[in-house]
Amino acid sequence: MQSETELMMKGYGLTTAEMFYHMPDYPHVLNTFVWQDYDLAPDYDNLLTFISFWKEELEGPLHSVRFVHRKMIKSGEWRHVTGEFRYH
């Protein structure tokens, strides 16, 4: 398993999705579930895999999904520094 930093260096960003679904016993009641994982834009394979799992395995049918995606580190923003010298 890769660390979060390794994923971010490969272009992954944090994806947060809020899922609205109908309660199985009370179909007129909407509930929410928040899901969060590192994913690649614009394909969002991890998010789409989770939505497919939800549709196939869980009883509460999805009403809607809204999500945001944020790249935490861009390729030019991070560098490994072993030492720093300053001269004033």
XYZ file of C-alpha atoms in Angstrom:
88
model
C 0.000 0.000 0.000
C 1.300 3.442 -0.919
C 1.535 6.325 1.515
C -0.586 9.432 1.086
C 2.482 11.430 0.060
C 3.373 8.884 -2.635
C -0.174 9.023 -3.983
C -0.136 12.833 -4.054
C 3.192 12.837 -5.906
C 1.596 10.593 -8.554
C -1.193 13.122 -9.118
C -3.861 11.750 -6.794
C -6.068 14.197 -4.950
C -8.439 13.893 -2.022
C -11.976 13.180 -3.208
C -14.880 13.676 -0.812
C -18.357 12.509 -1.801
C -21.660 13.066 -0.043
C -24.189 10.394 -0.944
C -27.885 10.909 -0.441
C -29.818 7.659 -0.241
C -33.305 6.429 0.602
C -33.703 4.501 3.848
C -34.703 0.897 3.023
C -37.512 0.770 5.620
C -38.637 4.376 5.040
C -38.308 5.096 1.291
C -39.473 8.720 1.651
C -36.655 9.521 4.092
C -33.257 10.621 2.754
C -30.075 9.990 4.691
C -26.483 10.975 3.958
C -23.173 9.158 3.915
C -19.761 10.803 3.471
C -16.996 8.905 1.637
C -13.390 10.071 1.275
C -10.401 8.572 -0.563
C -7.489 9.552 -2.785
C -8.484 9.395 -6.459
C -7.347 10.515 -9.896
C -9.263 13.171 -11.811
C -10.977 13.159 -14.280
C -11.702 9.410 -14.224
C -12.470 8.996 -10.486
C -12.075 5.204 -10.628
C -12.180 4.742 -6.826
C -15.358 6.801 -6.477
C -17.101 5.013 -9.350
C -16.055 1.627 -7.937
C -17.578 2.557 -4.573
C -20.806 3.756 -6.221
C -21.031 0.463 -8.149
C -20.495 -1.469 -4.911
C -23.238 0.583 -3.250
C -25.729 -0.103 -6.048
C -24.996 -3.850 -6.110
C -24.576 -4.656 -2.422
C -26.507 -2.179 -0.262
C -30.247 -1.930 0.172
C -30.622 1.852 0.377
C -30.950 3.116 -3.218
C -28.906 6.199 -4.059
C -30.796 9.417 -4.651
C -27.816 11.574 -5.637
C -24.085 12.014 -5.167
C -22.112 15.239 -5.019
C -18.368 15.377 -4.705
C -15.331 17.640 -4.620
C -11.752 16.872 -5.559
C -8.616 18.696 -4.442
C -5.043 18.030 -5.424
C -3.062 18.543 -2.261
C 0.403 18.716 -3.833
C 1.242 19.651 -7.380
C 4.331 18.175 -8.982
C 6.354 21.425 -8.745
C 5.395 22.239 -5.148
C 7.222 19.478 -3.301
C 10.894 18.713 -3.092
C 12.978 16.579 -0.771
C 15.400 18.768 1.178
C 18.112 17.247 3.339
C 19.642 20.540 4.466
C 19.341 24.283 4.079
C 21.943 27.022 4.322
C 20.954 30.650 4.811
C 23.207 33.649 4.482
C 21.906 37.021 5.648
